Amino acid sequence: MERCTGPRPDPAPPLTPTARTGRSAPYPGQSGPEQQRRSGNVVTARAAATFDPDGRSAAAARGFVRDALLGWGLPEVVDDAVVLVSELVTNAVVHAGTAAEVCCLREEQTVRIEVTDHHPERGLPSLGDGPVSASDRYADPDGEGGRGLLMCSALAERWGVEYAAGQKTVWFRLTLPAHVLGTRYAVPATPGSDLPSSQGPVHVAVVQLDEDGRVLAWNPDAEALFQHPAAAVLGRPWADLAVWPQTPGRGPGLTDTLRLARWEGGYGLRLPDGEEVEVYGVQVRVRDTEGVPSTLCLLVLEADRAVLRSPARALPGERADAAGPRLDLLAGPVATDDLETLLQRTVERARDLLDADAAYLLLTTEDETEFEVRAATGLTTGHRRHTRFPVETGNRYDSARLPSVHEDLSSRPTGLPLLSGSGMRSLVTVPLKVEGRLIGSLGIATAAPGRYDNEDALRLQFAADRVALAVESTRLTELERLRRGSLSFLVEASDLLAGTLEHEQTLALMAQMAVPTLASWCAVYTNGDHSSPAGLAFVLHEDEDRIDPLRDLLDKTPSPEAGPTHGVRFWTAPTEAAAARGLTDSPELAGLLGETVVLPLTARNRVIGLLALGVPAGVRFRQEILELAEDLSRRAALALDNSRLYSERTATSQALQRSLLPPDLPEIPGVEVDVYYQAAGEGNEVGGDFYDLFTIREGTYGFAIGDVCGTGPEAASVTGLARHSLRLLAREGLDAPQVLRRLNAAILDEGSRSRFLTLLYGELTPRPDGSTELSLVCAGHPLPLRLRTDGQVDRAATPQPLLGVMDDLELTAEHLVLSPGEVLLCVTDGVTERREGRRMLGDDGLAEVLAGCTGLTAGAVAMRVQRAVERFAPEPPSDDMAILTLRVPNQRQS
């Protein structure tokens, strides 16, 4: 700073033992009444406050000094005073560890500010022997102590240190700038037609309010404007007269506004008859010589507001000074909940601020290691949004954290890829900082060299400082919204993926969730086995007309390699394949291929496939999208692997279950046979119920229908044992009782895995006369029913012991002959025990259904019984069910 070259500190006293022990060491800079009289400085106002020794004191002290000086109408010295007080209070409360007393004294031509602490042995650096420079004498710039004194020497007109018993006071004086009347604000001359007009004489009301907001003074112009005599309003609360426009929660109220150092704006004032008049006012907070605050208000009618309105607050329709600093260009209203709108509006206003050709805005990533292009204007070449590059190699000569002026990029180019080939020559870059943390960078550029200087950089930095907090706040809001959206997206994706175990449906869901949320197109590759490369399994594009051309291209493109089990990889093979075949500019692929990435689908420490995502030409993936895609790929991979395992196990289960069912039923001359079978449980083809019909020897056939205790795979295993044993034993020439006794022994040999079994087994032999002879054994099974040609139904066997319970069974065969037109119905208990509440279909209900089947074919009888079972209750059947129908047709029908 140029002011560092000429400080005028008071001569520093030698550090004597007296001074170090805390005694007073007077010297020419000492204050007090005697010194004030000698220097001719008369105190006209005073403000003082004490701050506790904690980390918030420096900020509180800055606010106190700023309010005091603004209240005295001294904005010119506020910045220097605040900086010095901040350093001195920090030294007192942090380094000295004591409370700090701050006293502001307004003098005729200066402002004196004193900071007192209660630890005189600390705070001053030791001075060695021999000549030293002024800066070395007061502080080490690289050390922690003494900075406040060094800054005093640089900024203050005079300064000094005083010791008293148990305390030390550091003081400094700032000279008030001389003011020439009529030159504080300079506005261009305007034609008379453009000047604000006024009706009649202009009255300026002067009203003074005490600390409690009561009227202290009321001048004659106030009486003329508002028709209240002074005697009627003195002592009244200002709230009784002022009609404040702000509503709660949408701006400061009247009480808070009266405590501001300076305020300007319009509101209403009540007249004695209750009517309201619109006024425009300027109020200033002041303190008297005793430090008592009050508020001074200058008021005019709203029509005369140009009399009081500051040039910086141009009236609607008035033209701001084109030659002015225009530092408010970046502070206009923007949609603070829309980050893209805010950033784009910012770069456009920054470009206009310094009359540039182009502007751009970069934001740092969350780890603050990279810049990301988020908005730009005037850059037609090389401008790709969301491009990233390291912070320390982007737009700097020395550091991205400091303002920089680049006079000619052709002789000393910047490392910023954004400007490559843009033709820009002059560049100004400034950092965006919030609480000392770098959040971004704002740059403006023009095609002419040497266009900008340090003053332009400071103007841009000032504007950037005003918008940085809004950018950071909006970005945090956007990040929170993105995180919530990402969590909602992943939760929905997890629910959808968990809702199906179909392999093809899982592939489709993966692609549908990725398009268009994450990319414009998606392709899923799956591995057939551990050795084969991934194959294209599913393709989806947001434009359905482009799915087929994209699939054709990917079919001709080598599949991506599996690579690592984690992370995103960029994939250029589709673009290269299209270029090799000359298809890049074809109508089907025009603009289709931009950036493409591949993510591994890893489940159970194995890559089971690949997820390819692509965006159109000229578009790049954002890091947030890639991170979300990684999360999706992990969930999708597990769902895909589960569906694969489920499909494989389902196929295996179905193959095994089909092996337990009998092959195609043999055709029996002179006998109609039909079977209906339904296993309980989703995905089960075979349960505890089973049936069989097979050839024993020429002209003789065996049939069986049984029910193993329970359902599912355990019951199905006994089903397989029973069916295969029956065939083997019957073909060995054993009769029906012997076959069942041998089967009973085989079931018992299973030990703990054995289950009891009800079984109806029989052998049938068609006769030349058209009838059929049957030999039956009903081992604990529901009895078969015989339907005669006259509609009568009777039982065709008697009950005998079930299998799998006792070692020695006494079983006998029962014989009957089915005449032409008669039907033998055999069912499992899933039919007879069909329930609705306490009602059960039972044997009687089944007999009633069968009685109505006279004259029907075997298939029609089976279907009528099955429909009767289903209609008996609204709920679906919960038990395995088998229906075997044998019918001897009439000679005419045959």
PDB file of C-alpha atoms in Angstrom, residues 176-298:
ATOM      1  CA  LEU A 176     -10.445  13.530   8.787  1.00  0.00           C
ATOM      2  CA  PRO A 177     -10.329  14.465   5.079  1.00  0.00           C
ATOM      3  CA  ALA A 178     -11.032  18.069   4.277  1.00  0.00           C
ATOM      4  CA  HIS A 179     -14.423  18.587   2.651  1.00  0.00           C
ATOM      5  CA  VAL A 180     -15.187  21.315   0.163  1.00  0.00           C
ATOM      6  CA  LEU A 181     -18.821  22.284   0.241  1.00  0.00           C
ATOM      7  CA  GLY A 182     -20.735  21.184  -2.803  1.00  0.00           C
ATOM      8  CA  THR A 183     -18.181  18.639  -4.078  1.00  0.00           C
ATOM      9  CA  ARG A 184     -18.943  15.488  -2.072  1.00  0.00           C
ATOM     10  CA  TYR A 185     -21.037  14.113  -4.959  1.00  0.00           C
ATOM     11  CA  ALA A 186     -20.621  15.245  -8.534  1.00  0.00           C
ATOM     12  CA  VAL A 187     -23.356  14.473 -11.024  1.00  0.00           C
ATOM     13  CA  PRO A 188     -23.423  15.501 -14.656  1.00  0.00           C
ATOM     14  CA  ALA A 189     -25.368  18.565 -15.618  1.00  0.00           C
ATOM     15  CA  THR A 190     -28.732  17.694 -17.148  1.00  0.00           C
ATOM     16  CA  PRO A 191     -31.158  19.663 -19.284  1.00  0.00           C
ATOM     17  CA  GLY A 192     -33.844  21.486 -17.388  1.00  0.00           C
ATOM     18  CA  SER A 193     -36.520  19.124 -18.653  1.00  0.00           C
ATOM     19  CA  ASP A 194     -34.728  16.211 -16.967  1.00  0.00           C
ATOM     20  CA  LEU A 195     -34.415  17.854 -13.545  1.00  0.00           C
ATOM     21  CA  PRO A 196     -36.809  16.690 -10.785  1.00  0.00           C
ATOM     22  CA  SER A 197     -39.768  19.047 -10.418  1.00  0.00           C
ATOM     23  CA  SER A 198     -41.372  20.362  -7.232  1.00  0.00           C
ATOM     24  CA  GLN A 199     -44.728  21.933  -6.507  1.00  0.00           C
ATOM     25  CA  GLY A 200     -44.239  25.103  -4.483  1.00  0.00           C
ATOM     26  CA  PRO A 201     -41.489  25.632  -1.894  1.00  0.00           C
ATOM     27  CA  VAL A 202     -39.648  22.526  -0.723  1.00  0.00           C
ATOM     28  CA  HIS A 203     -39.832  21.912   3.025  1.00  0.00           C
ATOM     29  CA  VAL A 204     -37.245  19.701   4.721  1.00  0.00           C
ATOM     30  CA  ALA A 205     -38.491  18.458   8.070  1.00  0.00           C
ATOM     31  CA  VAL A 206     -35.835  17.809  10.714  1.00  0.00           C
ATOM     32  CA  VAL A 207     -36.878  15.387  13.448  1.00  0.00           C
ATOM     33  CA  GLN A 208     -34.623  14.081  16.209  1.00  0.00           C
ATOM     34  CA  LEU A 209     -35.515  10.925  18.138  1.00  0.00           C
ATOM     35  CA  ASP A 210     -34.041   9.763  21.423  1.00  0.00           C
ATOM     36  CA  GLU A 211     -32.665   6.283  22.126  1.00  0.00           C
ATOM     37  CA  ASP A 212     -36.185   4.997  22.869  1.00  0.00           C
ATOM     38  CA  GLY A 213     -37.623   6.364  19.608  1.00  0.00           C
ATOM     39  CA  ARG A 214     -39.393   9.386  21.142  1.00  0.00           C
ATOM     40  CA  VAL A 215     -39.436  12.809  19.461  1.00  0.00           C
ATOM     41  CA  LEU A 216     -36.763  15.175  20.829  1.00  0.00           C
ATOM     42  CA  ALA A 217     -36.928  17.961  18.223  1.00  0.00           C
ATOM     43  CA  TRP A 218     -39.489  19.091  15.620  1.00  0.00           C
ATOM     44  CA  ASN A 219     -38.572  22.002  13.326  1.00  0.00           C
ATOM     45  CA  PRO A 220     -40.948  24.508  11.654  1.00  0.00           C
ATOM     46  CA  ASP A 221     -40.763  22.706   8.295  1.00  0.00           C
ATOM     47  CA  ALA A 222     -42.039  19.598  10.062  1.00  0.00           C
ATOM     48  CA  GLU A 223     -44.981  21.618  11.373  1.00  0.00           C
ATOM     49  CA  ALA A 224     -45.690  22.954   7.875  1.00  0.00           C
ATOM     50  CA  LEU A 225     -45.487  19.553   6.206  1.00  0.00           C
ATOM     51  CA  PHE A 226     -47.309  17.388   8.731  1.00  0.00           C
ATOM     52  CA  GLN A 227     -49.594  19.940  10.495  1.00  0.00           C
ATOM     53  CA  HIS A 228     -48.522  18.764  13.957  1.00  0.00           C
ATOM     54  CA  PRO A 229     -47.347  21.611  16.244  1.00  0.00           C
ATOM     55  CA  ALA A 230     -44.086  20.878  18.035  1.00  0.00           C
ATOM     56  CA  ALA A 231     -45.746  20.957  21.474  1.00  0.00           C
ATOM     57  CA  ALA A 232     -48.134  18.176  20.398  1.00  0.00           C
ATOM     58  CA  VAL A 233     -45.448  15.717  19.270  1.00  0.00           C
ATOM     59  CA  LEU A 234     -42.471  16.291  21.562  1.00  0.00           C
ATOM     60  CA  GLY A 235     -42.034  13.210  23.752  1.00  0.00           C
ATOM     61  CA  ARG A 236     -44.390  11.056  21.667  1.00  0.00           C
ATOM     62  CA  PRO A 237     -43.168   7.725  20.279  1.00  0.00           C
ATOM     63  CA  TRP A 238     -42.206   7.953  16.623  1.00  0.00           C
ATOM     64  CA  ALA A 239     -44.193   4.742  16.030  1.00  0.00           C
ATOM     65  CA  ASP A 240     -47.400   6.753  16.729  1.00  0.00           C
ATOM     66  CA  LEU A 241     -46.686   8.981  13.724  1.00  0.00           C
ATOM     67  CA  ALA A 242     -44.758   6.773  11.279  1.00  0.00           C
ATOM     68  CA  VAL A 243     -46.607   4.209   9.130  1.00  0.00           C
ATOM     69  CA  TRP A 244     -43.913   1.577   8.527  1.00  0.00           C
ATOM     70  CA  PRO A 245     -44.356  -0.457   5.330  1.00  0.00           C
ATOM     71  CA  GLN A 246     -42.361  -3.576   6.213  1.00  0.00           C
ATOM     72  CA  THR A 247     -44.196  -6.668   7.388  1.00  0.00           C
ATOM     73  CA  PRO A 248     -42.825  -9.076  10.020  1.00  0.00           C
ATOM     74  CA  GLY A 249     -40.320 -11.531   8.628  1.00  0.00           C
ATOM     75  CA  ARG A 250     -39.793  -9.592   5.377  1.00  0.00           C
ATOM     76  CA  GLY A 251     -37.545  -6.723   6.455  1.00  0.00           C
ATOM     77  CA  PRO A 252     -36.378  -4.753   9.486  1.00  0.00           C
ATOM     78  CA  GLY A 253     -39.051  -3.137  11.583  1.00  0.00           C
ATOM     79  CA  LEU A 254     -39.156   0.486  12.636  1.00  0.00           C
ATOM     80  CA  THR A 255     -37.316  -0.130  15.931  1.00  0.00           C
ATOM     81  CA  ASP A 256     -34.458  -1.986  14.211  1.00  0.00           C
ATOM     82  CA  THR A 257     -34.243   0.623  11.457  1.00  0.00           C
ATOM     83  CA  LEU A 258     -33.855   3.450  13.965  1.00  0.00           C
ATOM     84  CA  ARG A 259     -30.772   1.720  15.359  1.00  0.00           C
ATOM     85  CA  LEU A 260     -29.015   1.612  11.978  1.00  0.00           C
ATOM     86  CA  ALA A 261     -26.066   3.974  11.463  1.00  0.00           C
ATOM     87  CA  ARG A 262     -27.653   5.273   8.261  1.00  0.00           C
ATOM     88  CA  TRP A 263     -30.862   4.507   6.428  1.00  0.00           C
ATOM     89  CA  GLU A 264     -32.692   5.966   3.451  1.00  0.00           C
ATOM     90  CA  GLY A 265     -36.123   5.170   2.047  1.00  0.00           C
ATOM     91  CA  GLY A 266     -39.824   5.951   1.899  1.00  0.00           C
ATOM     92  CA  TYR A 267     -42.702   5.342   4.303  1.00  0.00           C
ATOM     93  CA  GLY A 268     -45.869   7.059   5.518  1.00  0.00           C
ATOM     94  CA  LEU A 269     -46.615   9.682   8.188  1.00  0.00           C
ATOM     95  CA  ARG A 270     -49.954  10.278   9.915  1.00  0.00           C
ATOM     96  CA  LEU A 271     -51.557  13.748   9.816  1.00  0.00           C
ATOM     97  CA  PRO A 272     -53.718  15.028  12.694  1.00  0.00           C
ATOM     98  CA  ASP A 273     -56.933  14.072  10.846  1.00  0.00           C
ATOM     99  CA  GLY A 274     -55.769  10.447  10.504  1.00  0.00           C
ATOM    100  CA  GLU A 275     -54.830  10.644   6.832  1.00  0.00           C
ATOM    101  CA  GLU A 276     -51.431   9.445   5.661  1.00  0.00           C
ATOM    102  CA  VAL A 277     -48.856  11.291   3.583  1.00  0.00           C
ATOM    103  CA  GLU A 278     -45.988   9.576   1.738  1.00  0.00           C
ATOM    104  CA  VAL A 279     -42.564  10.865   2.709  1.00  0.00           C
ATOM    105  CA  TYR A 280     -38.966  10.133   1.786  1.00  0.00           C
ATOM    106  CA  GLY A 281     -36.412  10.255   4.553  1.00  0.00           C
ATOM    107  CA  VAL A 282     -32.741   9.997   5.381  1.00  0.00           C
ATOM    108  CA  GLN A 283     -31.842   9.110   8.950  1.00  0.00           C
ATOM    109  CA  VAL A 284     -28.446   9.087  10.650  1.00  0.00           C
ATOM    110  CA  ARG A 285     -27.551   7.632  14.037  1.00  0.00           C
ATOM    111  CA  VAL A 286     -25.478  10.088  16.125  1.00  0.00           C
ATOM    112  CA  ARG A 287     -24.017  10.291  19.635  1.00  0.00           C
ATOM    113  CA  ASP A 288     -23.581  13.334  21.806  1.00  0.00           C
ATOM    114  CA  THR A 289     -20.474  14.186  23.838  1.00  0.00           C
ATOM    115  CA  GLU A 290     -21.646  11.883  26.633  1.00  0.00           C
ATOM    116  CA  GLY A 291     -22.022   8.957  24.236  1.00  0.00           C
ATOM    117  CA  VAL A 292     -25.835   8.959  24.302  1.00  0.00           C
ATOM    118  CA  PRO A 293     -27.228   7.878  20.891  1.00  0.00           C
ATOM    119  CA  SER A 294     -30.080   9.501  19.031  1.00  0.00           C
ATOM    120  CA  THR A 295     -31.479   9.426  15.498  1.00  0.00           C
ATOM    121  CA  LEU A 296     -31.679  12.444  13.215  1.00  0.00           C
ATOM    122  CA  CYS A 297     -34.310  12.244  10.469  1.00  0.00           C
ATOM    123  CA  LEU A 298     -34.551  14.502   7.401  1.00  0.00           C
TER     124      LEU A 298
END
